[in-house]
C-alpha positions in Angstrom: -48.3 -126.2 -19.0 -52.2 -125.6 -19.8 -53.4 -125.6 -23.0 -55.3 -122.7 -24.9 -59.1 -123.3 -24.7 -60.8 -124.4 -27.2 -63.1 -121.4 -28.2 -60.5 -119.4 -28.5 -57.9 -121.3 -30.7 -60.8 -121.5 -33.3 -60.8 -117.5 -33.9 -57.1 -117.4 -33.9 -57.1 -119.5 -37.4 -60.0 -117.4 -38.5 -58.7 -114.5 -38.0 -55.3 -116.4 -39.9 -57.4 -117.4 -42.5 -59.6 -114.1 -43.3 -56.1 -112.4 -43.7 -54.8 -114.3 -46.2 -57.9 -114.6 -48.4 -57.5 -110.6 -48.4 -54.1 -110.9 -49.5 -54.8 -113.5 -52.0 -57.2 -110.5 -53.9 -55.1 -108.1 -53.5 -53.0 -110.5 -56.3 -55.0 -110.8 -58.3 -56.0 -107.5 -59.2 -53.1 -106.3 -59.3 -51.8 -109.2 -62.1 -55.5 -108.1 -63.8 -54.8 -105.3 -63.9 -51.5 -105.5 -65.5 -52.5 -107.6 -67.5 -55.4 -105.1 -68.8 -52.6 -102.4 -69.3 -50.6 -105.0 -71.8 -53.8 -105.6 -73.4 -54.6 -102.3 -74.2 -50.9 -101.2 -75.5 -51.0 -103.9 -77.8 -54.2 -102.9 -79.3 -53.7 -99.5 -79.7 -49.9 -100.4 -81.3 -51.9 -103.0 -83.3 -54.7 -100.2 -84.2 -51.8 -97.8 -85.2 -50.2 -100.2 -87.7 -46.9 -101.2 -85.3 -46.5 -104.1 -84.3 -46.4 -104.9 -80.9 -43.1 -105.5 -79.5 -41.6 -102.8 -80.8 -38.6 -101.3 -78.1 -37.8 -97.8 -77.7 -34.4 -98.9 -79.4 -36.4 -99.9 -82.9 -38.1 -95.9 -82.3 -34.6 -94.6 -82.6 -33.7 -96.2 -85.5 -36.7 -94.5 -87.2 -35.8 -91.0 -85.8 -32.3 -91.8 -87.3 -33.4 -92.8 -90.7 -36.5 -90.1 -90.9 -33.3 -87.4 -90.2 -31.4 -89.5 -92.7 -33.5 -89.8 -95.3 -34.6 -85.1 -94.7 -30.5 -84.6 -95.6 -29.7 -83.9 -98.9 -27.8 -86.5 -100.9 -24.2 -85.5 -101.9 -24.2 -85.0 -105.8 -22.9 -87.9 -107.2 -20.4 -86.9 -110.1 -17.8 -89.7 -113.0 -16.2 -89.0 -115.4 -12.8 -90.2 -117.6 -11.1 -86.8 -116.9 -12.3 -87.1 -113.0 -9.0 -86.9 -111.1 -10.3 -87.0 -107.3 -13.3 -85.7 -105.2 -12.3 -83.6 -102.0 -15.2 -84.2 -99.3 -15.6 -83.0 -95.6 -17.6 -80.2 -96.1 -20.6 -80.3 -94.0 -22.4 -77.0 -96.2 -22.1 -76.5 -99.2 -18.2 -74.9 -100.6 -18.5 -71.2 -101.5 -14.9 -70.5 -102.9 -11.1 -71.8 -102.9 -7.5 -70.6 -103.5 -4.4 -72.2 -104.2 -1.5 -70.8 -101.8 1.4 -69.3 -104.0 3.9 -72.3 -103.0 1.3 -74.9 -104.6 0.7 -76.9 -101.6 -2.7 -76.0 -100.2 -6.1 -75.6 -101.2 -8.1 -73.4 -99.1 -11.9 -74.0 -98.9 -14.6 -72.6 -96.9 -18.4 -73.6 -97.1 -21.3 -72.2 -94.3 -20.6 -75.3 -92.3 -18.4 -72.6 -90.4 -15.5 -74.1 -91.2 -12.3 -74.0 -93.3 -10.2 -76.6 -94.5 -6.7 -76.5 -95.9 -6.3 -79.3 -97.9 -2.5 -80.9 -99.2 -2.2 -80.7 -103.0 0.3 -83.5 -103.1 -2.7 -86.2 -101.9 -5.1 -84.6 -104.5 -4.1 -87.9 -106.8 -4.1 -90.5 -103.7 -6.8 -92.3 -102.3 -7.2 -90.4 -99.2 -7.4 -86.6 -98.8 -5.8 -84.8 -95.7 -7.2 -81.2 -94.3 -6.6 -79.1 -91.5 -9.7 -77.2 -90.0 -10.4 -73.9 -89.0 -13.2 -72.7 -87.3 -15.0 -69.7 -88.3 -16.8 -68.1 -84.9 -20.5 -67.4 -84.7 -20.3 -67.4 -88.5 -19.3 -68.7 -91.6 -16.9 -68.0 -94.5 -17.8 -66.6 -98.6 -14.8 -66.0 -99.5 -10.8 -67.2 -98.5 -7.8 -66.0 -99.3 -4.0 -67.3 -98.6 -1.5 -64.8 -97.9 1.5 -64.5 -100.1 4.0 -66.1 -97.8 1.1 -69.2 -96.8 1.8 -68.5 -93.3 -2.6 -66.5 -93.1 -5.8 -67.0 -94.8 -8.2 -64.3 -95.5 -12.1 -64.7 -95.2 -15.0 -62.5 -95.6 -17.5 -63.3 -93.0 -20.8 -63.5 -94.8 -23.3 -62.0 -91.3 -20.4 -59.9 -89.9 -19.9 -58.1 -93.6 -16.1 -57.7 -92.6 -13.0 -59.3 -93.3 -10.9 -61.3 -90.8 -7.8 -63.0 -90.5 -6.7 -66.2 -89.5 -2.9 -66.9 -88.6 -1.6 -70.9 -89.5 1.0 -71.2 -86.6 2.5 -75.4 -86.7 2.2 -77.4 -83.3 5.0 -79.8 -82.2 3.1 -82.5 -83.6 3.3 -81.3 -86.9 -0.2 -80.0 -87.5 -1.0 -76.7 -88.2 -3.4 -74.3 -84.9 -5.5 -71.3 -86.4 -6.1 -68.3 -84.6 -8.2 -65.5 -85.3 -6.7 -62.1 -84.6 -7.9 -60.1 -81.8 -10.0 -57.8 -84.6 -11.5 -57.7 -87.6 -11.6 -55.0 -90.3 -14.2 -52.3 -90.0 -17.0 -52.2 -92.0 -16.5 -49.5 -94.4 -18.8 -51.3 -97.6 -22.5 -51.0 -98.2 -22.9 -53.3 -100.7 -22.4 -57.3 -100.6 -18.7 -58.4 -101.4 -17.9 -59.4 -105.2 -14.6 -60.6 -104.1 -11.6 -60.2 -101.7 -7.8 -60.7 -102.3 -4.2 -59.9 -100.9 -1.3 -58.6 -103.8 1.7 -61.5 -103.5 4.0 -58.6 -102.6 2.1 -58.5 -99.4 1.5 -55.1 -99.4 -2.7 -54.4 -99.6 -5.7 -56.2 -99.6 -8.7 -55.2 -101.9 -11.9 -55.9 -101.3 -15.1 -54.7 -104.2 -18.8 -54.6 -103.2 -21.9 -55.2 -106.0 -22.3 -51.6 -106.2 -19.3 -49.8 -108.1 -16.8 -49.5 -104.9 -13.5 -51.4 -104.6 -10.8 -50.4 -101.1 -7.9 -50.6 -101.2 -6.6 -51.7 -97.7 -3.1 -52.1 -95.3 -2.7 -55.2 -93.5 -3.9 -53.3 -90.5 -7.0 -53.1 -91.6 -7.3 -49.2 -93.1 -8.3 -47.9 -95.3 -5.7 -46.5 -98.4 -8.0 -45.8 -101.4 -11.3 -45.6 -102.7 -12.0 -47.1 -106.4 -15.6 -45.9 -108.1 -14.9 -48.0 -110.8 -18.6 -46.6 -112.4 -20.1 -49.8 -113.4 -23.2 -49.0 -112.4 -22.9 -52.3 -110.2 -19.2 -54.9 -110.2 -19.7 -58.3 -110.6 -15.8 -59.2 -109.8 -13.1 -57.5 -109.1 -8.9 -58.8 -109.2 -5.2 -58.7 -108.1 -3.4 -59.3 -110.6 -0.3 -61.5 -110.2 2.1 -59.2 -110.2 0.5 -57.4 -107.8 0.6 -53.7 -109.9 -2.9 -54.0 -110.9 -6.5 -54.1 -109.5 -9.0 -54.9 -112.9 -12.9 -55.5 -111.9 -16.0 -55.6 -114.4 -19.6 -55.1 -114.2 -22.8 -54.5 -116.2 -20.4 -51.9 -118.9 -18.8 -53.7 -121.9 -14.9 -53.3 -120.5 -12.9 -54.0 -118.5 -11.2 -51.6 -116.1 -7.5 -51.5 -115.1 -5.7 -49.6 -112.3 -2.5 -49.7 -111.7 -1.6 -49.2 -107.7 1.5 -47.5 -107.0 4.4 -47.7 -104.0 7.0 -46.0 -103.7 10.8 -47.2 -103.5 10.6 -47.7 -99.5 6.8 -49.3 -99.9 4.9 -46.7 -99.2 2.0 -46.0 -100.9 1.1 -43.5 -102.8 -1.9 -43.3 -105.3 -4.1 -45.6 -107.6 -4.2 -44.5 -111.4 -6.4 -45.6 -114.4 -3.7 -48.0 -116.3 -5.6 -49.6 -119.1 -9.4 -51.0 -120.1 -10.3 -54.5 -122.2 -12.8 -52.8 -125.0 -14.3 -55.2 -127.5 -16.8 -56.5 -125.7 -21.2 -54.6 -126.4 -22.8 -56.4 -123.4 -21.4 -56.8 -119.7 -18.7 -58.4 -119.1 -19.8 -61.4 -116.0 -16.3 -62.1 -115.6 -12.7 -61.8 -116.5 -9.0 -64.0 -115.5 -5.4 -63.0 -115.8 -2.7 -65.6 -116.9 0.1 -66.2 -114.3 2.7 -63.5 -115.5 -0.3 -60.9 -115.6 0.9 -60.5 -119.5 -2.7 -62.1 -120.5 -6.0 -61.6 -119.7 -9.5 -63.1 -120.6 -13.1 -62.1 -120.1 -16.4 -63.4 -120.8 -19.7 -61.4 -121.5 -23.5 -61.5 -122.1 -22.7 -60.6 -125.8 -21.9 -64.9 -126.0 -18.5 -64.4 -126.4 -14.9 -65.2 -124.6 -12.2 -62.7 -125.6 -8.7 -63.8 -124.5 -6.2 -60.1 -124.3 -2.8 -58.9 -124.3 -1.8 -56.8 -122.1 2.1 -56.9 -122.2 1.8 -53.2 -123.2 3.2 -49.7 -122.6 -0.4 -48.3 -121.4 2.0 -44.9 -119.9 2.4 -44.6 -123.5 -1.3 -44.9 -124.8 -0.9 -47.9 -125.7 -4.6 -50.2 -125.9 -4.2 -54.4 -125.2 -4.0 -56.4 -128.2 -7.0 -59.0 -128.4 -5.6 -62.1 -129.5 -8.8 -64.1 -130.2 -12.6 -63.5 -129.9 -14.6 -67.2 -128.9 -18.2 -68.2 -129.1 -20.0 -69.1 -125.7 -23.6 -68.8 -126.1 -25.0 -70.1 -122.5 -22.7 -66.5 -121.2 -26.2 -64.4 -123.1 -28.7 -66.1 -121.0 -26.9 -67.1 -117.6 -24.0 -65.3 -115.7 -20.6 -67.3 -116.4 -16.9 -67.9 -114.2 -14.4 -67.8 -115.9 -10.3 -69.5 -115.9 -7.4 -69.2 -117.3 -4.6 -71.6 -117.2 -1.2 -70.2 -115.9 0.6 -70.0 -119.5 -3.5 -68.5 -121.1 -3.2 -71.7 -123.3 -6.4 -73.1 -121.4 -9.6 -71.3 -120.9 -12.2 -72.3 -118.5 -15.6 -71.2 -118.5 -18.3 -73.0 -116.0 -22.2 -72.2 -116.4 -25.3 -73.4 -114.6 -23.6 -76.5 -112.7 -21.8 -77.7 -116.4 -17.7 -76.3 -117.2 -16.7 -76.0 -121.0 -12.2 -75.8 -121.3 -11.6 -74.0 -124.6 -7.6 -74.0 -126.2 -7.3 -70.2 -126.5 -4.6 -70.7 -129.8 -7.2 -72.5 -131.6 -10.5 -71.1 -129.8 -12.0 -74.4 -129.9 -13.6 -76.1 -127.1 -12.5 -79.7 -126.4 -14.0 -80.6 -122.9 -16.6 -80.5 -121.5 -18.1 -81.3 -118.2 -22.0 -81.5 -117.3 -23.8 -81.2 -114.2 -20.6 -81.3 -112.1 -22.1 -80.2 -108.8 -25.3 -80.5 -107.2 -25.7 -76.4 -107.4 -24.4 -74.1 -109.9 -20.3 -74.0 -110.0 -19.4 -71.2 -107.0 -15.7 -71.3 -108.0 -13.2 -72.6 -110.6 -9.4 -72.4 -110.6 -6.2 -74.6 -112.2 -3.7 -75.3 -109.5 -0.3 -73.4 -110.3 1.1 -76.5 -112.7 -1.9 -76.0 -114.8 -2.2 -79.7 -115.1 -5.7 -79.9 -112.8 -8.7 -77.6 -113.0 -10.8 -77.3 -109.7 -14.5 -76.7 -108.9 -16.8 -76.7 -106.6 -20.7 -76.1 -106.2 -22.1 -77.9 -103.4 -20.0 -79.9 -100.7 -17.1 -81.5 -102.9 -14.4 -79.4 -104.6 -14.1 -81.7 -107.5 -10.7 -81.9 -109.9 -10.0 -82.5 -113.5 -6.9 -83.6 -115.3 -6.2 -80.6 -117.7 -6.2 -82.6 -120.8 -6.3 -79.4 -123.3 -3.2 -77.5 -121.6 -1.0 -81.2 -122.1 -2.3 -81.1 -126.3 -1.5 -76.9 -126.5 2.1 -78.8 -125.2 2.1 -80.9 -127.7 1.2 -78.6 -130.3 3.8 -75.6 -128.9 7.0 -78.0 -128.6 6.3 -79.9 -132.3 6.3 -76.5 -133.8 9.5 -75.3 -131.6 11.0 -78.4 -132.5 11.0 -77.5 -136.4 12.7 -74.5 -135.6 15.4 -75.5 -132.9 18.7 -75.1 -134.6 20.9 -76.6 -131.6 20.7 -80.4 -129.8 20.9 -79.2 -126.6 17.2 -77.3 -127.1 15.8 -80.3 -129.5 16.2 -82.5 -126.3 14.8 -80.2 -123.8 12.1 -79.7 -126.3 11.7 -83.6 -127.1 11.3 -84.6 -123.6 8.8 -82.0 -122.7 6.9 -83.1 -126.0 7.4 -87.3 -124.7 6.2 -86.2 -121.1 3.1 -84.5 -122.8 2.2 -87.0 -125.2 2.7 -89.9 -122.1 0.8 -87.6 -119.6 -2.5 -87.9 -122.4 -2.0 -91.4 -123.7 -2.3 -92.3 -119.7 -5.5 -90.9 -119.9 -6.9 -92.2 -123.1 -6.7 -88.5 -124.4 -4.1 -89.0 -127.0 -5.4 -88.2 -130.0 -4.1 -90.3 -133.6 
């Protein structure tokens, strides 16, 4: 074999060496550029006050912290008589309603949901609720149907009524289905309240002008009432379903009877009676559970309790039973709730709640700054043992100690007049139960 000549071997070696130098220079140039970019980023981060080793994860954490900081904090409230706080809504709660069977509480909020709470969980640590979504809108008012198998809501943007049916699933939960069509739009002013008669015969809606509409359950208007209040501040159906009442700019509460025939067919709406005695506009009113008592609060700085168990068809007027002072009502709008037995009156002004004994007219409890916003709704449960309020993202439940004290006073008075032993035993048992409840709450007066 013949070896290559020396000049050719030297040329090949020089060529290989030159290529190696070019490759080394390219690698070195790339390394230097990468190092300069890294140093440049580090210098920029230091100039901005950030450590050079912050990762994408830390940036995400900062963003989440900023979002949490911007989100409004839940209002904190504590009191010795606070029984529970229901917290599942992500928006402010505007309305609530206890079902007629006492098993549920419905709440609606501007988070586009309605929640159904189990009342048997109120005094437990966990509070269960079922959620119904309000599509493309949110509800500002909610009311249960008499059979507790449906509820109605007033839509904030739609300005109309929507019915939801509650269907029990195989797993024991509930599904909520809205009816295919909402009620037609009839009101020309913002709504102030809605209601369903306990007989299931009609629905009432009232707006802030002077209009109250009586509907059947199919969305047809049966009657239109002109209240002549100049403007309405509140309207409601009585628990007995016979009456619709309203209040507003005028210093009275007007009550109408909604009349049906023996076959259940609608006949007419007629004026029944009025509550006259206030000297200024009436903010709010409420019925007792048997519709035999009514309470009202007025801009004149007073609240009044009335006996409405009268023969109004014989021109008999309601009797004024008690007048109490509530100065806050003269400067700000107020809400009112009357316990089922009419023994306790709850008044809300701003974010505070005041409880009065209606027999003596004395204030017995006061809860200050209960919510982060003004109280938007106030109601006793059907037992009268708890008072519920809402005004931010929580419902707060209070023990009704004035109600227990009223029972103690009533049972002690009845015991003095009891004529037989069985009656005395029954009264003594109720007295003992009320006293034990007050003792457990640390509210028993000595």
